[in-house]
PDB file of C-alpha atoms (C1' of nucleotides) in Angstrom:
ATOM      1  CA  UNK A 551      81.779 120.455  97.693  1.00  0.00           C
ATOM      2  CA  UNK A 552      82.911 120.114  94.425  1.00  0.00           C
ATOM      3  CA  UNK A 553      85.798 118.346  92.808  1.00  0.00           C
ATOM      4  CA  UNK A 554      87.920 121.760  92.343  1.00  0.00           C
ATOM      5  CA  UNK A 555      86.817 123.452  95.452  1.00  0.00           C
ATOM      6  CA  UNK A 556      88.113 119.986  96.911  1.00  0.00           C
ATOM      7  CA  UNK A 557      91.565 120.188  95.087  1.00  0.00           C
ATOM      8  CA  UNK A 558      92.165 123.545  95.802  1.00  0.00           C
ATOM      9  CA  UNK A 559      92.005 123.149  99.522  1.00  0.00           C
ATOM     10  CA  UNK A 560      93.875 120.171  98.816  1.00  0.00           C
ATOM     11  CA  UNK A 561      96.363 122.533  97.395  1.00  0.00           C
ATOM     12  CA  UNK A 562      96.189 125.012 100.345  1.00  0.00           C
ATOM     13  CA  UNK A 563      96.622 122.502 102.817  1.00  0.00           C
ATOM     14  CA  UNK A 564     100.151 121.207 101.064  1.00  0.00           C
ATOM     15  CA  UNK A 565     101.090 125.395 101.003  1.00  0.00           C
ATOM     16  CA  UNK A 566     100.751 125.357 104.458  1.00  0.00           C
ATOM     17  CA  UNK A 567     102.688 122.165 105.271  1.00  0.00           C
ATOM     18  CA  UNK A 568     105.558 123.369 102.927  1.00  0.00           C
ATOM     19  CA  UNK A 569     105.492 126.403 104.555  1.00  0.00           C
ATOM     20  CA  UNK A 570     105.894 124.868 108.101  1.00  0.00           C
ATOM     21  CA  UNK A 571     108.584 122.183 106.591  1.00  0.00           C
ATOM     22  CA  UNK A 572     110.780 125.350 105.475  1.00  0.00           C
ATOM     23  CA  UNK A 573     110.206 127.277 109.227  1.00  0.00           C
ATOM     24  CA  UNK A 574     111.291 123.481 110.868  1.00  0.00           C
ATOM     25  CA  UNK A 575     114.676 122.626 108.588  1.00  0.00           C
ATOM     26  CA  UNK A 576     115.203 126.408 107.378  1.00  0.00           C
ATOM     27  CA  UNK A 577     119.213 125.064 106.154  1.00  0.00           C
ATOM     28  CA  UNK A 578     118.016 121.749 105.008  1.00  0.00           C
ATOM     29  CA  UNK A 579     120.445 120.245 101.711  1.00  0.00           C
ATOM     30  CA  UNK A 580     121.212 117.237 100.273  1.00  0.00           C
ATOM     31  CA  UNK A 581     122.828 115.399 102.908  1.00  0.00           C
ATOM     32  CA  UNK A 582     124.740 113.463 100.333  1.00  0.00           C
ATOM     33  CA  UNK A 583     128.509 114.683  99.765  1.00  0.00           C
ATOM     34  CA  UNK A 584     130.135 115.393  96.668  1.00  0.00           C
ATOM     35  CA  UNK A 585     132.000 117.643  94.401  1.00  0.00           C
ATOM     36  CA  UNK A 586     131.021 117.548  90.968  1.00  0.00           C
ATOM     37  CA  UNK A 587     127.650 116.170  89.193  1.00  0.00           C
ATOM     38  CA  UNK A 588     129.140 112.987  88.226  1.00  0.00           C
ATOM     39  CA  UNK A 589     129.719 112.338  91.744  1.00  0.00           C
ATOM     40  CA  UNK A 590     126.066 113.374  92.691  1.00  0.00           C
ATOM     41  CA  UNK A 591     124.678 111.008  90.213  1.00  0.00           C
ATOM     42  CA  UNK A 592     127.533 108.284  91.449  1.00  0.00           C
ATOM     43  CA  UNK A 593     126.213 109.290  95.238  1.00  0.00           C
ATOM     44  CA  UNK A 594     122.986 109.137  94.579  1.00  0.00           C
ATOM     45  CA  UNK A 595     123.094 105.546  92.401  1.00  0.00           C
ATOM     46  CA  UNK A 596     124.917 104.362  95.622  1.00  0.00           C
ATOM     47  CA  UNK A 597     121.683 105.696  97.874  1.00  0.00           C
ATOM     48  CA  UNK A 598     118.922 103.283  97.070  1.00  0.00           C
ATOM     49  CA  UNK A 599     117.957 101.426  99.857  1.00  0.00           C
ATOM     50  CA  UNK A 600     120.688 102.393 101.671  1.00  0.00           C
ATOM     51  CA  UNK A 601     120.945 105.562 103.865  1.00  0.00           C
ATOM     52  CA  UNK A 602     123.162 108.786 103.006  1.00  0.00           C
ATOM     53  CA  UNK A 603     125.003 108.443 106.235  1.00  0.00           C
ATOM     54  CA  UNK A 604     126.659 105.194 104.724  1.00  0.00           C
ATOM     55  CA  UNK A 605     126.918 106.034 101.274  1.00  0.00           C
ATOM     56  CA  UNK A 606     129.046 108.788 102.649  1.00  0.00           C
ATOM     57  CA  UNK A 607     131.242 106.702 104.327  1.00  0.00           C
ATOM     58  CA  UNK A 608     132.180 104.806 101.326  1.00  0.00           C
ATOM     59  CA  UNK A 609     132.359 108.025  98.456  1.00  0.00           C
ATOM     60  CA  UNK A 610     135.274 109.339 100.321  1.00  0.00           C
ATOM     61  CA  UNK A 611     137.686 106.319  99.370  1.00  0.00           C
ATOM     62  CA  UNK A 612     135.798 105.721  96.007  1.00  0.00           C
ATOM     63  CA  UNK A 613     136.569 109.218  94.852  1.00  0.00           C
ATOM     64  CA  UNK A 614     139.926 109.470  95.830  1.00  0.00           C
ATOM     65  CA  UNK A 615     140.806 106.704  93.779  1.00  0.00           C
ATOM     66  CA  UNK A 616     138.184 107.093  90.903  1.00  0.00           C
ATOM     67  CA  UNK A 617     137.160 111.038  90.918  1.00  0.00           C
ATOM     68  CA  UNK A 618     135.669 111.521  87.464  1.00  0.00           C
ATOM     69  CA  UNK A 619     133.539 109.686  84.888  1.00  0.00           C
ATOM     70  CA  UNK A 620     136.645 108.538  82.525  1.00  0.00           C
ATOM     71  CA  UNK A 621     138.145 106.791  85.744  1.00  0.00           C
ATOM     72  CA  UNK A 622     135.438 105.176  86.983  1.00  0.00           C
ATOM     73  CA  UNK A 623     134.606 103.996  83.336  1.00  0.00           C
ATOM     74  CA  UNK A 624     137.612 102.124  83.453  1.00  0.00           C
ATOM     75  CA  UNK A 625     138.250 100.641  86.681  1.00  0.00           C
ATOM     76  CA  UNK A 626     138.179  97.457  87.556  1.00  0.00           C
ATOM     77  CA  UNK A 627     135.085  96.220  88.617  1.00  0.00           C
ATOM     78  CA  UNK A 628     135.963  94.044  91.171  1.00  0.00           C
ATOM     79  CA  UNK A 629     137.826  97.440  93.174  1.00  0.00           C
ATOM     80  CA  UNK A 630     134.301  98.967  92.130  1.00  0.00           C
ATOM     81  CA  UNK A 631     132.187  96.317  94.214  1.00  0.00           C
ATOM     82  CA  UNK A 632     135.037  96.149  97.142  1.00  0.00           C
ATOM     83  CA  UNK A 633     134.647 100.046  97.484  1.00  0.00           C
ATOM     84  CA  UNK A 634     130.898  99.927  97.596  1.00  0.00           C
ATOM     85  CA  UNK A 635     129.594  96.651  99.020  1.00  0.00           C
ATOM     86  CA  UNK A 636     128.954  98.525 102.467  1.00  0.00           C
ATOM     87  CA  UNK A 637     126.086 100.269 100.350  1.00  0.00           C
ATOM     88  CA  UNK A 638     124.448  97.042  99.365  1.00  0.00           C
ATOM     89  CA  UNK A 639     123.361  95.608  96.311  1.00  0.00           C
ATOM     90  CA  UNK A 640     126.940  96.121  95.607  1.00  0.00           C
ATOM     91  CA  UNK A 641     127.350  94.306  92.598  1.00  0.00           C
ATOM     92  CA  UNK A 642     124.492  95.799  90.808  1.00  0.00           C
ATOM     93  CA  UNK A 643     125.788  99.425  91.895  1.00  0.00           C
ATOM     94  CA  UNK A 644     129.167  98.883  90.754  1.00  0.00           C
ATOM     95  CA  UNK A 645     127.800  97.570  87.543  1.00  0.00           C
ATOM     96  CA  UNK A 646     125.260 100.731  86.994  1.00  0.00           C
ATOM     97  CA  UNK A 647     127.968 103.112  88.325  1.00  0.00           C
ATOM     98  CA  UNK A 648     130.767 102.266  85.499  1.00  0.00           C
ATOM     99  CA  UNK A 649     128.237 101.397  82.809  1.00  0.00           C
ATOM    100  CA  UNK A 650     126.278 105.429  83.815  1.00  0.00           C
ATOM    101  CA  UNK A 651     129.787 106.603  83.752  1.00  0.00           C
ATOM    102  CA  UNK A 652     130.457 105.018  80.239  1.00  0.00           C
ATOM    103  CA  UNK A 653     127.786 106.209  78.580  1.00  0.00           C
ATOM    104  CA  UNK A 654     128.561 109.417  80.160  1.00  0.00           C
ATOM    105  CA  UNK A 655     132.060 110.010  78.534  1.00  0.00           C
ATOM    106  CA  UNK A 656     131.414 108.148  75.335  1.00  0.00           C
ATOM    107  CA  UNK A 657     127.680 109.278  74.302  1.00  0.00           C
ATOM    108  CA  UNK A 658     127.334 113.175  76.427  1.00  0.00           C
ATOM    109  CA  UNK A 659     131.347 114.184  76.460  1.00  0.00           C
ATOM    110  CA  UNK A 660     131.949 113.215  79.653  1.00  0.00           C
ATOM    111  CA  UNK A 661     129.047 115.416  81.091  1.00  0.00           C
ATOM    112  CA  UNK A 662     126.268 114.451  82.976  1.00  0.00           C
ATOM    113  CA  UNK A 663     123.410 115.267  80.726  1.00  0.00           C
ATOM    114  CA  UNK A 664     120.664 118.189  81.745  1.00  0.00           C
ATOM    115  CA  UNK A 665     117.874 116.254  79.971  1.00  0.00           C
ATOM    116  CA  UNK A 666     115.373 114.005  82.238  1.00  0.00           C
ATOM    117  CA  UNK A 667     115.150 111.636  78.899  1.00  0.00           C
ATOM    118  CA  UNK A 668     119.589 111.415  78.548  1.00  0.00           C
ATOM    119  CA  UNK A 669     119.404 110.721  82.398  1.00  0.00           C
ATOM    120  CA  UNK A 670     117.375 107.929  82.155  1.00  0.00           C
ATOM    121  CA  UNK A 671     119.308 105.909  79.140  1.00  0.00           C
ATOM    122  CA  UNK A 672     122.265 105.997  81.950  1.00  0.00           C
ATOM    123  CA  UNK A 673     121.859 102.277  83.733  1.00  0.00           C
ATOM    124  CA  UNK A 674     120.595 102.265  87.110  1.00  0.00           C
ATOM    125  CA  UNK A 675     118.970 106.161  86.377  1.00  0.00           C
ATOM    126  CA  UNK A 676     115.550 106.350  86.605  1.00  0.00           C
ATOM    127  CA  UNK A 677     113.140 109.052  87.820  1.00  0.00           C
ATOM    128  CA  UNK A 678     114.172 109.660  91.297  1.00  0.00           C
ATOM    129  CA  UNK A 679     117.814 109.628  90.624  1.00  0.00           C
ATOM    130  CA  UNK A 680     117.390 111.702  87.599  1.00  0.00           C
ATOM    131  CA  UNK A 681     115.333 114.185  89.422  1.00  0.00           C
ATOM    132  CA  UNK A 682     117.878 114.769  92.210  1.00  0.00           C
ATOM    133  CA  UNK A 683     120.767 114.862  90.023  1.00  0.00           C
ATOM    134  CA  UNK A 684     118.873 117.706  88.607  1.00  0.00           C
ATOM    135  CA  UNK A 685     117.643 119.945  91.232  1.00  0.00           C
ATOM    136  CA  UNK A 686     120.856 119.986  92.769  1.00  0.00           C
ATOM    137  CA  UNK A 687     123.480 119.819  89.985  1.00  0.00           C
ATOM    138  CA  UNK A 688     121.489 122.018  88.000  1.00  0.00           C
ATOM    139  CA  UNK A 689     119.229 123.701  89.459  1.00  0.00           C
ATOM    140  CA  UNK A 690     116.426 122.254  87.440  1.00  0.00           C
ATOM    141  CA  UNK A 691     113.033 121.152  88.899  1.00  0.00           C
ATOM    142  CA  UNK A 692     112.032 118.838  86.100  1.00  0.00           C
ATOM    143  CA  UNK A 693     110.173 116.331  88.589  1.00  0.00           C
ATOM    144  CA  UNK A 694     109.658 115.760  92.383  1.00  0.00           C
ATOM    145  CA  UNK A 695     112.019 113.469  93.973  1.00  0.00           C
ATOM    146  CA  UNK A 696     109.632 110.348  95.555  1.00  0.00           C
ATOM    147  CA  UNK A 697     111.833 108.337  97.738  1.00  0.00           C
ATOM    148  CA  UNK A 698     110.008 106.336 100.432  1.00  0.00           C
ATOM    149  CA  UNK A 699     110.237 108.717 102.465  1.00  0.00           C
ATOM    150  CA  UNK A 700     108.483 111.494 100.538  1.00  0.00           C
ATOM    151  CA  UNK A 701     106.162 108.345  99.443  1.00  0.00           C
ATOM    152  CA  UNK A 702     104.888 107.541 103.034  1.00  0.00           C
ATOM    153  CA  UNK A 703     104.977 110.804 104.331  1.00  0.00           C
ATOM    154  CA  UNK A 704     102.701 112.663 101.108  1.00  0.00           C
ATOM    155  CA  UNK A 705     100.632 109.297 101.617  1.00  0.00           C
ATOM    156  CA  UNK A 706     100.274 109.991 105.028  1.00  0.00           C
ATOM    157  CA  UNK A 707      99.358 113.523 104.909  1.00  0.00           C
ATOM    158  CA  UNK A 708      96.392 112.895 102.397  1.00  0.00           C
ATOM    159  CA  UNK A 709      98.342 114.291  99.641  1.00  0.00           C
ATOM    160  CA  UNK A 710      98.286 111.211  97.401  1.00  0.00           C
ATOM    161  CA  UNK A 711      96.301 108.011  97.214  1.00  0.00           C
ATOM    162  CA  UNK A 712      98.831 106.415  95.091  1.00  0.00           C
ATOM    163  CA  UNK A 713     101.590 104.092  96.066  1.00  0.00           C
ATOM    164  CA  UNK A 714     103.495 103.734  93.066  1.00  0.00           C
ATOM    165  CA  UNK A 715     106.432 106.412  92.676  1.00  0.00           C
ATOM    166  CA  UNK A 716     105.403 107.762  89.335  1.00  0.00           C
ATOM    167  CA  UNK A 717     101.768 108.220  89.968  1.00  0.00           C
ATOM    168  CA  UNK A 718     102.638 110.258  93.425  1.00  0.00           C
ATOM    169  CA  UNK A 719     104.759 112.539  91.662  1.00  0.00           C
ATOM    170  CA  UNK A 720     102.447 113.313  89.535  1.00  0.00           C
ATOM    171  CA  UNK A 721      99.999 114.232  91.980  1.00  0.00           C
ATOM    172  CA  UNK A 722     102.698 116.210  93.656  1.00  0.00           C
ATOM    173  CA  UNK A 723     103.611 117.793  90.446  1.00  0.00           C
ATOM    174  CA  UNK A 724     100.191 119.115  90.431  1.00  0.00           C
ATOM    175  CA  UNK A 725     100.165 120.177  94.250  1.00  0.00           C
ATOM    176  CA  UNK A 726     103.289 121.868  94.235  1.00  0.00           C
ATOM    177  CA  UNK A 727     104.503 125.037  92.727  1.00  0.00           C
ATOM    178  CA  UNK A 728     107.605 124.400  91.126  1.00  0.00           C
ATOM    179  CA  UNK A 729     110.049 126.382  92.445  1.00  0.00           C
ATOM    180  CA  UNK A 730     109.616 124.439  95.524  1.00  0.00           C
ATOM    181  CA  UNK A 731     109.273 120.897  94.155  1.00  0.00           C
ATOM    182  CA  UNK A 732     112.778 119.971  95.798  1.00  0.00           C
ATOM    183  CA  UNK A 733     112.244 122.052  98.904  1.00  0.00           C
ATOM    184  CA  UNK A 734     109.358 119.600  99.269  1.00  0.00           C
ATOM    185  CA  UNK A 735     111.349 116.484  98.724  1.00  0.00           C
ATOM    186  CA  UNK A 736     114.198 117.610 101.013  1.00  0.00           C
ATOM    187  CA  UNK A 737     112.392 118.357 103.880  1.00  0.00           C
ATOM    188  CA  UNK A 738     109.599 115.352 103.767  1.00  0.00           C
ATOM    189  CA  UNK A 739     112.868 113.126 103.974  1.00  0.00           C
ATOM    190  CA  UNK A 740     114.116 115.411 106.986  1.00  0.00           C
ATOM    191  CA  UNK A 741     110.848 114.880 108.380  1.00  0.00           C
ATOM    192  CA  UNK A 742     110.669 111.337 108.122  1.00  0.00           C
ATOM    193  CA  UNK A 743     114.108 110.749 109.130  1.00  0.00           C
ATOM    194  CA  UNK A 744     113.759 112.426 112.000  1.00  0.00           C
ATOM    195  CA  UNK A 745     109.989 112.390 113.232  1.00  0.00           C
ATOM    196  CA  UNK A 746     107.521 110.639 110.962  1.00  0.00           C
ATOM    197  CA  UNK A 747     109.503 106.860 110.658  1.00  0.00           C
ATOM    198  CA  UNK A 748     108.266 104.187 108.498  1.00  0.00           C
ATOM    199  CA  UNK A 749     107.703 102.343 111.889  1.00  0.00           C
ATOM    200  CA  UNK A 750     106.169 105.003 114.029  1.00  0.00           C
ATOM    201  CA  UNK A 751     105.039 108.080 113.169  1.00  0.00           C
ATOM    202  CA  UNK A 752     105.376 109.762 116.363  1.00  0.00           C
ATOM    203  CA  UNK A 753     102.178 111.729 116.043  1.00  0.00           C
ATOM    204  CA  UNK A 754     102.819 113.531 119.027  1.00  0.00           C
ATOM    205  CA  UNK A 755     105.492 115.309 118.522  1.00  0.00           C
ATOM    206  CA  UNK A 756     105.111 116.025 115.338  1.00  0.00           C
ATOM    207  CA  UNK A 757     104.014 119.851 114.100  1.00  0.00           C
ATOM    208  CA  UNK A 758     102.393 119.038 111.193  1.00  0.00           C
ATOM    209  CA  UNK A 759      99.733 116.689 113.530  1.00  0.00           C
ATOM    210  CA  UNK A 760      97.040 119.536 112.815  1.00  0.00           C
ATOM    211  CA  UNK A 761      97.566 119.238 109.003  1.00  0.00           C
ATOM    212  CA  UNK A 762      97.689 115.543 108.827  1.00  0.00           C
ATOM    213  CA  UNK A 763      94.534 113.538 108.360  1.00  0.00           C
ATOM    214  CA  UNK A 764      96.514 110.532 109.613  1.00  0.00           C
ATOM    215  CA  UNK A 765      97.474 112.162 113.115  1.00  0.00           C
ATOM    216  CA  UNK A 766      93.812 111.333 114.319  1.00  0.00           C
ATOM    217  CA  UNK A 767      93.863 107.486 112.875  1.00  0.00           C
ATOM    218  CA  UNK A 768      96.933 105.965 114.374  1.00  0.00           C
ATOM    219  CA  UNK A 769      96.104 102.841 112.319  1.00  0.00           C
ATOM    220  CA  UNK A 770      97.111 104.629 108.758  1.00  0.00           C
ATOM    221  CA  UNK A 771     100.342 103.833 107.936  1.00  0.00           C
ATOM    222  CA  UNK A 772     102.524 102.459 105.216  1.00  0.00           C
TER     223      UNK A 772
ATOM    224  C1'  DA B 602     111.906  91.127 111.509  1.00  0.00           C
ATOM    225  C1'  DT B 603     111.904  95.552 109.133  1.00  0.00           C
ATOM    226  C1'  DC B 604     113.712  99.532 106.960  1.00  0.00           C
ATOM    227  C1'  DC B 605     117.118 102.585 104.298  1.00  0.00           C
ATOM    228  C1'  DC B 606     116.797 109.362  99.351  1.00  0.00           C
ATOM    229  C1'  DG B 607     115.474 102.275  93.845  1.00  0.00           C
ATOM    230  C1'  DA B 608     115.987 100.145  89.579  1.00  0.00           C
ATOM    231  C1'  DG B 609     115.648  96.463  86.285  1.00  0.00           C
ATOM    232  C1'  DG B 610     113.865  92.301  84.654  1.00  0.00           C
ATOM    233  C1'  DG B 611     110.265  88.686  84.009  1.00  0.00           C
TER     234       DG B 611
ATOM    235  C1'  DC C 986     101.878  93.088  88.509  1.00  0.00           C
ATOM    236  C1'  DC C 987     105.630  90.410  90.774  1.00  0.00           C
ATOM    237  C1'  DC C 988     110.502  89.315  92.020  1.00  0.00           C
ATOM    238  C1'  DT C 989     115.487  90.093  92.872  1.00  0.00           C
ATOM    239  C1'  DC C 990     119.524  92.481  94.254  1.00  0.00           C
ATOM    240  C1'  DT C 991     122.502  93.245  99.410  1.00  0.00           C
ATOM    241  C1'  DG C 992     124.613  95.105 103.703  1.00  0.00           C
ATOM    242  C1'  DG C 993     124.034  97.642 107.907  1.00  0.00           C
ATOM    243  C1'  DA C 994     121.217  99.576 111.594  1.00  0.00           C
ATOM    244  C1'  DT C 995     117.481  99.170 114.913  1.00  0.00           C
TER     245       DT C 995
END
DNA sequence: ATCCCGAGGG
DNA sequence: CCCTCTGGAT
């Protein structure tokens, strides 16, 4: 078979498992909660390594007291790190939280930019952030999200060979139709929240087994 | 002991 | 490429 005849079932088979995702979490969202984009970006800075079930247990209190960009820019840091240790890597969150916000009011008018390249000057902002910042403050499918769960879980289902973030999203990039770059993302991290775990990947009950070339080697996981 | 919607620095 | 940052859950 040849390379593009290879690709493009490649590219069927990632159709299909899209289309199942969106028939098994037909309401799935972001599960993290907030009102405006700078607290998506805020949320989502507060996310890494961390789950969204804890980071919203700590944006309630952080956003009563420090709602926007111009008051988070000039809090005190210290109240900063108290109201997000929970998260982890507190200090360097609080740090990258008031320095994004800074450069938010005093370079893009107290906006959160729309442009993948403004998003990643802000400090702690890099691909993954920027890209869900987009999608769902926007609406704008610049990238695919790759958190580790969409990283084990497109590794897994022989739709990258890549580890590193960047390379597997641009093989997803080139998978995917755009439109549905972030239903992808959304519902791999549903799935792997809920069935495929970093752990175990609980093959068995899992409807995508008779897409997955890993459902028949127990042994392939990370 | 390992993982969670990572990013920055050396 | 590696390492570090950090707390909470399992």
């Amino acid at each position: 078979m040849s390379i593009t005849r290879k690709w493009a079932a490649k590219q069927q088979r990632a159709l299909e498992i899209l289309i199942r995702l969106q028939r098994l979490y037909p309401d799935a969202t972001c599960t993290l909660n907030y009102e405006t984009p700078v607290q998506l970006l805020v949320a989502t800075i507060l996310s890494a390594q961390c789950t969204d079930e804890r980071v919203n247990k700590v944006t309630p209190a952080l956003f009563a007291r420090f709602p926007d960009a111009p008051a988070i820019a000039s809090a005190d840091i210290q109240d900063l790190e108290s109201l997000v240790r929970s998260t982890g890597f507190y200090r360097n969150k609080a740090k990258n939280i008031q320095g994004a916000c800074r450069a938010i009011v005093e370079k893009f008018g107290g906006k959160v930019p729309k442009r993948m390249e403004e998003l990643l000057e802000l400090p702690g902002v890099a691909r993954k952030t920027a890209n869900v910042v987009l999608a769902h403050a926007y609406g704008i499918h610049q990238g695919v999200t790759v958190d580790t769960h969409v990283k084990r879980l497109s590794y897994r289902l022989g739709l990258t060979e890549e580890t590193d973030p960047i390379r597997v999203e641009r093989d997803l990039i080139r998978l995917l139709p755009q439109p549905d770059w972030e239903n992808w993302s959304i519902r791999l991290i549903y799935h792997g929240r809920s069935i495929c775990m970093a752990r175990n990947p609980n093959c068995s009950s899992c409807a995508l087994a008779d897409l997955c070339p890993s459902a028949s080697e127990p042994q392939r996981h990370s």
